Structure formats: structure tokens, C-alpha cells
Amino acid sequence: MGKRERVYLSVEEMPKYWYNALADLPFELDPPLNPQTKEIMKPEELEAIFPKPIVEQEVTKERYIKIPDAVLEEYAIFRPTPLIRATNLEEYLETPARIYYKYEGVSPTGSHKTNTSIPQAYYNKISGVDTLVTETGAGQWGSALSYAGLKFGLNIEVYMVKTSFEQKPMRKHLINLFNGKVTPSPSLDTEFGKKMISMDEDNPGSLGIAISEALEVVFTKKNAKYALGSVLNHVLLHQSIIGLEIKKQLEKINESADVVIGCHGGGSNLGGTILPFVPEKLSNDNIKFLACEPKSCPSLTEGEYRYDNGDTAGLTPLMKMYTLGKEFIPPKIHAGGLRYHGSAPIIARLKHEGLLDAVAFSQDETFEAAKLFAKLEGIVPAPESSHAIAGAIKEAIEAKENKEEKVIVFTLSGHGLLDLTAYS
Amino acid sequence: MGKRERVYLSVEEMPKYWYNALADLPFELDPPLNPQTKEIMKPEELEAIFPKPIVEQEVTKERYIKIPDAVLEEYAIFRPTPLIRATNLEEYLETPARIYYKYEGVSPTGSHKTNTSIPQAYYNKISGVDTLVTETGAGQWGSALSYAGLKFGLNIEVYMVKTSFEQKPMRKHLINLFNGKVTPSPSLDTEFGKKMISMDEDNPGSLGIAISEALEVVFTKKNAKYALGSVLNHVLLHQSIIGLEIKKQLEKINESADVVIGCHGGGSNLGGTILPFVPEKLSNDNIKFLACEPKSCPSLTEGEYRYDNGDTAGLTPLMKMYTLGKEFIPPKIHAGGLRYHGSAPIIARLKHEGLLDAVAFSQDETFEAAKLFAKLEGIVPAPESSHAIAGAIKEAIEAKENKEEKVIVFTLSGHGLLDLTAYS
């Protein structure tokens, strides 16, 4: 019983600053390039789609960025989130490792995405924006942005990958509950959507296509900006609250992490989890960072490291990343999120520099891990998060084989209650 | 920020005993009667459907009942649950009242029902039972029993009210995830089900009908027993963990409750919440107990206080309660749970003695309360639980009118993520 630890922080103990790993990493990121001219993009050019404070956060090298009070207050509705020791999983695996998971599913929309949707809505609001347009895959980001939009009085328009829109009606209801407007993508709202449909009536959609549609809407609408739920530096910055809390929580129980794990789609949950451990990583290479991704969308493990667009139409800046190609569409059978063709530039560079390991799991492997976790730990995990569980299990089994008393930490980025159809 | 209190207990602080209010209440419950003979039922007769340890708990007057270690270990997966101050709701209502809610939605199946499904599965297992048969309305109980059955190696068969089965496919998936077998009721599995269908092909089902079917299956199956998720004394006993934790949590922050609120269907969440406050109630009549129920199924506010069966076919013992009549079927439009025609004998008697107040809310009122709560507090509440929110809002507004600095406590019995279709 005493072994079943849940480590809580009080609201007062919540970090008051985000951490920017770019201040400490021993390399400069390759700059984003203008998609037309292929010239290095100036920050001002980004202001076509993002408000100024967001652009500043995208390029800053400041180590600590103060979290605005209004954002802290909204965070406090669900943060700090608990760090839980997976005692039952440890016993089941008979591993000498101690496994901890950071549970982000307690957020209002059930995933870590509110960590960045709230500040993004806040900065857009104070910059005079009326409407935020975005895309969403499985719907986690769309619901998180809708919730944040409602909090700060913004209209939210969401282009949702068509397969997910059809497979996951509950997410649509959640977006609607928070007054967001959701449209399946490709749609007839945009020229690019029309083109995609004219080429293939049954186009299942992809994140790349949905981003193109969202951007097209932004360019044609007054006082509208774009919001991205992953990939970019400012998103990973906001997500650093996850890893910062984990560090405080581990400290409370006198543990230190040997392996830090996150699932990888665009990189926001992974980055938020591992980047605050960068100082430890740089001073002690025994800490392992592990990205877990789906075999059906294996950007880090099978992608090429090169400049590519973030979207299919080629409207976004070119960024240096691991990519499966901007035209990549994951197989329709692929049920979870994590369906992005590329990766966050910071994450890609960490991988490229040998500072980050990556592993891919099949859909069957991740669902097995998810069902096991639900039964043992009493939380139904999101399909995305289940990749991290599979990674933690893999590490715990290795620790058993090597008789190593490792501390394994992963982020359970969300619950899977709105994805239950996928389990059946 | 400091105002946003979440009061946690450690696993070590979790109560080790359930509390039995029958030891302290100044009355004897009217005994259950045999449905055929109308004679007082002997405990042995109950052993046809329940294992001996459960029957003992049904009739005991012991004040404290030790929680078995195996149950404590399973509780520890999600308990103690947090007590949260609804700061945003208070500010929105501009009330001088302080509002706290006990959040039971963190349980593996998202409601308080696991508090009793776990011990019920445990006691059946140690009594040699192989199969537990039950009914479920909105599906909370069916999924909770399936989870517990999986933990202790029992087969679980669930008869689910047909309208809910159709309206809430996600619950079915959740039951299946935990290896439970679920059948819409009325079904062709039982004689009673066949009779109901022959009389009305479109019979939407009711809890009374589903209980009759479950009991019929128990009587015809070897090593099978019945499990009930509400109404009975032993269920309310198991649920006392809710109120016991609330008391510890309030003590931690030097608060004492003036109003204690629960939603009311069969009485398990309400009983679990208020009964541990019975000693305070008896020594200080300023504490108010409030039951909140739906206008479409208003057993406490509009039912008759008399003996009635718990099921439609008349197979269960007759119990003294507030009842709408055992043939009552709630209108099809009624979306939430809380669709039981009767009430727990303890709850009914408290109401009859003037120790408990009751109020009924319309579906519109509760959904408005639910949406407000989701927006302000960041948790999408179950439709059932939303009745308690509506009650807390009503009390907080009265406190404002009377300029009273009251402490209002309610149990948020579960989240509504699997009920999102109802919000649309």
C-alpha cells in the first residue's frame, strides 16, 4: 500500500516560468525558410499567422519565460498534475525498475494540449485577435483550443482530419460543448480542400492537408490568426511545464530519472517531458531520452532529416526535421493521433545529434500495452499515450534482464475515454 | 491562486473502515419482506442471491466495518479522491459561500460505483462465486462491476437498459474492455424479457425490468450471484468511504460543512456522501442534507412512502421506500442515469424523518448547470452528478441572498465524457 505513491504538488508549487532548452542546447537550430523564396525567414514574416508575443517566444534564447498570471490561473484549474508510481505494472513485469508516469489526462479536455492552448489563446487575445483557426488530428488539440478560446473570448474554427471526424464523434461533441466550430478536412471551405476532394472524393484527410486549409482560412479572414498544437518552439516551451513539474515531484521523493519517455507525433508532449531534463542530460549522459512513435507514421525512425514543409500545400515555412514527406497520409487503419509526417525541429535535432533515442511500435503492440495498463493501473490511456507505455514496458523489461534498478519516467499525455471505439 | 484549493489525502490516510450509520441512527429500518409470503425476510433467504459476507453487511449494526486488505489495495489505485474548492463557480455566482466538491470521476470507470463493485467482487470471489449478474442504467455500474470482476477473476454479465445501450455505445465498449458481457434489456435471454418484448416490441427498458432479468439469470445459473449497484445497506456502507474522506479533508483545512449534497437515483452516492455526517447531524441540526433528483424520475419528491419491490417482475424483497411504483418507466427523453423508481431504505427513512431535504431539477436546469461547471471548473460532469451541481448552485445563491458564509459540499459522482452525445 505504502508503495502506491501519487506525488502531488500544491497550486503554490506550480512552476511560474517555462523553461527554454534552446538556452542550454549546444547547437543553433537551422532557421525556418520562406516556402516561396527559400530565404531565411524573418520573425516579422511569421506575424502574418501568429501574434507578436508568440513569434517572440518562437525565436527567443531566454532560458526562463515568465508565465502570465492569467495563464497561471487557468493552469491552476487542473495543474499541477499528479506523478504516479505504476506499482501494479512493476509487479506484473517483475522488474527491478521503478516506473513513474506523469498524468496529463486530468486536464479539462483530457490531454496535455491545454498547456499550450491556454497561453496561445491568451497571447492572441491581448494582441487583438478575434478568431483562431487550427487543424486537429484525433481531436485532442481542437478541443483544447476550443476550451481555451472560450476562456479568453475568441472564436475557434477547427479543421479536423476527416477519418478522425468520422471515427471519433465524441471529440466533435466536446469541441461543440466549448463553443468551437469543427469542419471535416478536406472540406469545400477552401480552394485547397476543393482541389483535394476533386482529386479523390474519398480523401481521408491528413494533418498536412488540414493545416493547409486552416492557413488558407487565416489568410482570407480579418483579425484571424493561426494556432498550432505541436512542432514549433513556442509550443514545446509551453509544454515544458510538464517536465518542470516532474522534476519537482521526483525531487520530493528523492528519485532521479534514468530514462525519460514520451510519445512522439509532432513533438509537443515529448518535448515538454524531456526538454527540462536537458541540463542533466548535458552534464550526465546516463539519462536516456526516448521517443515512442507508431510504425504506421514513423517520422523519427524512418524519416529523412531535411528541410520540409509542415503542411501538404506548402504554405508553412520550410523547417529542418525528420520527415516522411509532406504528402504522407497515414494508413486509414491507423486509429490514434501521432499522424504527423514531420517532427519538431528541436526534437529532430536532438535525435540527429544522438541525444534522443527513438523506437516505433505497431498498433497491436500499443493496444496491448494500453489494455494492460487500463487493467493494472485503472486508467484507460489515449492511443497516443499508449506508445509511451509500450516504451516504458520495453525499458522495464530490459532493466529486468540487466538486473538494473532504473527509474523510468514517462508522460501519459491523455486518457482514451473518447477513443473507446478504437479498443473494440 | 492560493484560493484554488485541492485537498489531497495520501494513500496512508485513506480510511481503513467503512462507517455504518445504522449504528447511530435513532430508528430501526422496517425489515424487507418476502415478495411471495409478505413475511419478514430472514437473512438466510437473501443468500439465494448474495454471498454470506454481503448478507451479513446488509443486516449488521456494527458501527465500523474493516475494509479487507485486498479491497484497500484496489481502492489505492484511485483513492483517496480529491476534494476541490470550486473557486471559479463561487466567483461566478458572487456568493459568500465556499463550495467544495468531492471528485469521484478519477476512478477507473469514471464514477463512484467502483467503491462498491470492488468489495462486492471480492466477497463473491472468496465465497466461491464464478459469475456475477447485474443490471445497469446509464452504464456506470455495469462498467464498474466489469472492472472489479476482471480484478478478482469473475465473469460479469450485465443487462443494460435498452435506451441507454443505444444512446451510449461508449459504455458498452468500456464494459467490453474489462471483459464484461453486456446485453440490452429487455432481452430474449429471459422469460420476463420475452414477455416484456411480446407486450411492446419497442419497450425502451427500465432498471426495474433489467433487475428482473438479471435475477432470473441468477436463479437459473450455477455458481452465479447477483450484484446491485445501489439501494441496499451494504452498498451504502461501501460508499461511506466518500463521506469519510470528505470529513478528513475538511478537517485538514479547518472547515466544517453546513450543507452536504448528493444526487439521488438509488441512493448510493447520496448515502456515501451524507451518512458519515450522521453523528454531526444528530448532535447539530444546522447541518443540512440535500438530495437532488431529476424531475423526470422524482421518487423522493413525488413518490409514495410504502413497501414496494425493487424490480418490475416482483422478484426482489419488498422494501419500505419512496417509490413511483415498480412499473415506472422514465420518459425516453431522460438522458442521464438516476432512473430508478425507488430509493434506498436508509435514504427514504431519513427523508421520512425530516433529516433529509430533497429537490428535483429539470433536465434543462441540470444541463445548464453541467455546461457552466465544465466551462468554469474544467470538468465535464456526468448528467447524474449535474443534479448535485444544480443543488449546490441553488444553495450558493440562497447563501448570497441571506448573506451567509456557508460551507457547501457536494459529491461530483463522475465525469460525463462518455455522455457527451447528451450534451449536443
JSON list of N, CA, C and O in Angstrom, two decimals, chain A residues 52 76 79 82 97 108 124-125 133 195 214 217 369 416:
[
{"chain": "A", "resi": 52, "resn": "LYS", "atom": "N", "xyz": [2.48, 38.79, -32.29]},
{"chain": "A", "resi": 52, "resn": "LYS", "atom": "CA", "xyz": [3.86, 39.15, -31.96]},
{"chain": "A", "resi": 52, "resn": "LYS", "atom": "C", "xyz": [4.43, 38.41, -30.73]},
{"chain": "A", "resi": 52, "resn": "LYS", "atom": "O", "xyz": [5.56, 37.90, -30.80]},
{"chain": "A", "resi": 76, "resn": "ALA", "atom": "N", "xyz": [-4.16, 26.56, -13.07]},
{"chain": "A", "resi": 76, "resn": "ALA", "atom": "CA", "xyz": [-4.45, 26.08, -11.72]},
{"chain": "A", "resi": 76, "resn": "ALA", "atom": "C", "xyz": [-5.75, 25.29, -11.64]},
{"chain": "A", "resi": 76, "resn": "ALA", "atom": "O", "xyz": [-6.02, 24.61, -10.66]},
{"chain": "A", "resi": 79, "resn": "ARG", "atom": "N", "xyz": [-3.78, 21.99, -12.98]},
{"chain": "A", "resi": 79, "resn": "ARG", "atom": "CA", "xyz": [-2.38, 21.76, -12.66]},
{"chain": "A", "resi": 79, "resn": "ARG", "atom": "C", "xyz": [-2.09, 22.12, -11.22]},
{"chain": "A", "resi": 79, "resn": "ARG", "atom": "O", "xyz": [-2.84, 22.90, -10.65]},
{"chain": "A", "resi": 82, "resn": "PRO", "atom": "N", "xyz": [-0.76, 15.05, -11.31]},
{"chain": "A", "resi": 82, "resn": "PRO", "atom": "CA", "xyz": [-0.05, 14.09, -10.45]},
{"chain": "A", "resi": 82, "resn": "PRO", "atom": "C", "xyz": [1.04, 13.29, -11.16]},
{"chain": "A", "resi": 82, "resn": "PRO", "atom": "O", "xyz": [0.98, 13.06, -12.37]},
{"chain": "A", "resi": 97, "resn": "ALA", "atom": "N", "xyz": [12.96, -2.15, -11.94]},
{"chain": "A", "resi": 97, "resn": "ALA", "atom": "CA", "xyz": [12.83, -0.72, -12.24]},
{"chain": "A", "resi": 97, "resn": "ALA", "atom": "C", "xyz": [11.66, -0.12, -11.47]},
{"chain": "A", "resi": 97, "resn": "ALA", "atom": "O", "xyz": [10.70, -0.81, -11.15]},
{"chain": "A", "resi": 108, "resn": "PRO", "atom": "N", "xyz": [-8.89, 19.69, -18.58]},
{"chain": "A", "resi": 108, "resn": "PRO", "atom": "CA", "xyz": [-10.31, 19.82, -18.94]},
{"chain": "A", "resi": 108, "resn": "PRO", "atom": "C", "xyz": [-10.69, 19.04, -20.21]},
{"chain": "A", "resi": 108, "resn": "PRO", "atom": "O", "xyz": [-11.82, 18.59, -20.33]},
{"chain": "A", "resi": 124, "resn": "ASN", "atom": "N", "xyz": [-3.00, 35.67, -28.13]},
{"chain": "A", "resi": 124, "resn": "ASN", "atom": "CA", "xyz": [-3.78, 36.15, -29.26]},
{"chain": "A", "resi": 124, "resn": "ASN", "atom": "C", "xyz": [-4.80, 37.19, -28.81]},
{"chain": "A", "resi": 124, "resn": "ASN", "atom": "O", "xyz": [-4.99, 38.21, -29.46]},
{"chain": "A", "resi": 125, "resn": "LYS", "atom": "N", "xyz": [-5.45, 36.90, -27.66]},
{"chain": "A", "resi": 125, "resn": "LYS", "atom": "CA", "xyz": [-6.45, 37.83, -27.15]},
{"chain": "A", "resi": 125, "resn": "LYS", "atom": "C", "xyz": [-5.83, 39.20, -26.88]},
{"chain": "A", "resi": 125, "resn": "LYS", "atom": "O", "xyz": [-6.36, 40.23, -27.31]},
{"chain": "A", "resi": 133, "resn": "VAL", "atom": "N", "xyz": [-7.81, 29.93, -36.00]},
{"chain": "A", "resi": 133, "resn": "VAL", "atom": "CA", "xyz": [-8.12, 28.80, -36.87]},
{"chain": "A", "resi": 133, "resn": "VAL", "atom": "C", "xyz": [-7.04, 27.75, -36.67]},
{"chain": "A", "resi": 133, "resn": "VAL", "atom": "O", "xyz": [-5.86, 28.08, -36.52]},
{"chain": "A", "resi": 195, "resn": "LYS", "atom": "N", "xyz": [-9.61, 21.18, -54.11]},
{"chain": "A", "resi": 195, "resn": "LYS", "atom": "CA", "xyz": [-8.68, 20.51, -55.01]},
{"chain": "A", "resi": 195, "resn": "LYS", "atom": "C", "xyz": [-8.44, 19.07, -54.57]},
{"chain": "A", "resi": 195, "resn": "LYS", "atom": "O", "xyz": [-8.46, 18.12, -55.38]},
{"chain": "A", "resi": 214, "resn": "ALA", "atom": "N", "xyz": [-6.48, 25.32, -42.83]},
{"chain": "A", "resi": 214, "resn": "ALA", "atom": "CA", "xyz": [-6.56, 26.31, -41.74]},
{"chain": "A", "resi": 214, "resn": "ALA", "atom": "C", "xyz": [-5.81, 27.57, -42.13]},
{"chain": "A", "resi": 214, "resn": "ALA", "atom": "O", "xyz": [-6.31, 28.70, -41.94]},
{"chain": "A", "resi": 217, "resn": "VAL", "atom": "N", "xyz": [-7.68, 29.71, -44.63]},
{"chain": "A", "resi": 217, "resn": "VAL", "atom": "CA", "xyz": [-8.76, 30.47, -43.98]},
{"chain": "A", "resi": 217, "resn": "VAL", "atom": "C", "xyz": [-8.18, 31.70, -43.27]},
{"chain": "A", "resi": 217, "resn": "VAL", "atom": "O", "xyz": [-8.73, 32.79, -43.36]},
{"chain": "A", "resi": 369, "resn": "ALA", "atom": "N", "xyz": [-0.44, -2.84, -24.83]},
{"chain": "A", "resi": 369, "resn": "ALA", "atom": "CA", "xyz": [0.10, -2.07, -23.71]},
{"chain": "A", "resi": 369, "resn": "ALA", "atom": "C", "xyz": [-1.00, -1.26, -23.05]},
{"chain": "A", "resi": 369, "resn": "ALA", "atom": "O", "xyz": [-1.09, -1.18, -21.81]},
{"chain": "A", "resi": 416, "resn": "GLY", "atom": "N", "xyz": [-8.06, 7.86, -22.75]},
{"chain": "A", "resi": 416, "resn": "GLY", "atom": "CA", "xyz": [-8.61, 7.37, -24.01]},
{"chain": "A", "resi": 416, "resn": "GLY", "atom": "C", "xyz": [-10.12, 7.18, -23.98]},
{"chain": "A", "resi": 416, "resn": "GLY", "atom": "O", "xyz": [-10.66, 6.42, -24.78]}
]
